[in-house]
Amino acid sequence: MKTIECSAVGGLSRRMVLQSATILALTPMMGQAQAQLALSTAFNRTVRNRILSQRLAKSYCQILLGVLPEFSNKVLLDVRQQVRKGFDELSTAPLPAELASRIAEIKKLAEASDAMAVLPPTRETVSAVALQSDKVMAATNATAEIFEKVAKIGSAKLINVAGRQRALSQRVARDYFLTAAKLDGKGLQDQMKADVVELKKGFEVLKSAPISTPAIRNELELGQAQWLFFETAIQRKADDKGMETVATTSERLTEVLEKLTNLYDAALKDVLG
């Protein structure tokens, strides 16, 4: 009996040693995966500032124009809350110094937009918020490129593309309302046309992406369907009905694209295991 017990204990000890050795060997890999997961979430939170900047400017212009006032004010408040929450979350993420400093710069630009958006909208303040939204988007685009290099994951590009789709759709809507307010400065119409072309290309990139799930495919189909509604809406005359349609269809498209971006984020995490 003692021999059997010793043998069993000896076998158990050997298994424990082997398991411990395996865990120790995997620890660096697990730590790396966890770091990548955190980076993926931080990436999504950072690039979301593109859409938030455009959505803020769009809703602020809608208020100036008197487009669905209660709805537009609610959207504006929601955006301001999301911006603050996003930066609070990013402050807890362990990021390389270069990325942290870039995000700090985006935060300063976003806070400047927020400070203006609390003022009653006038032609001057709407123009200023629109200009500031482009500064936020440009700074975020530059940071997104650095994120992709730091992540060293090819599929991180999908989060960037999907995230940019939601931002471009909001910028197109913003520019529609700026035009309606006769605040369409030099190059605005050309930018709208270029953004529409890029949106269509973006959908093709996502359709051909190697990472896909039933949920992603479903949301992508919904996104393309909503895009067709929105594309039709922005071609309408900017009368009361036309502006209301653009306001609501742009929000529905954004909702779908937000879900799609988050699905790519989740799929990337699954790949990293």
Coordinates of N, CA and C in Angstrom, one line a residue, residues 21 31 77 157 163 230:
A21 N 5.9 24.0 -14.8 CA 6.8 24.4 -15.9 C 6.1 24.9 -17.1
G31 N 0.9 37.1 -21.0 CA 1.1 38.5 -20.7 C 1.1 39.3 -22.0
L77 N -25.7 65.9 -26.2 CA -25.4 65.6 -24.8 C -24.7 64.2 -24.7
K157 N -6.1 46.8 -38.6 CA -6.6 47.7 -39.7 C -8.1 47.7 -39.8
G163 N -14.0 51.9 -38.0 CA -14.1 53.1 -37.3 C -14.2 54.3 -38.1
F230 N -29.2 56.4 -46.4 CA -28.5 57.7 -46.1 C -28.0 58.4 -47.4

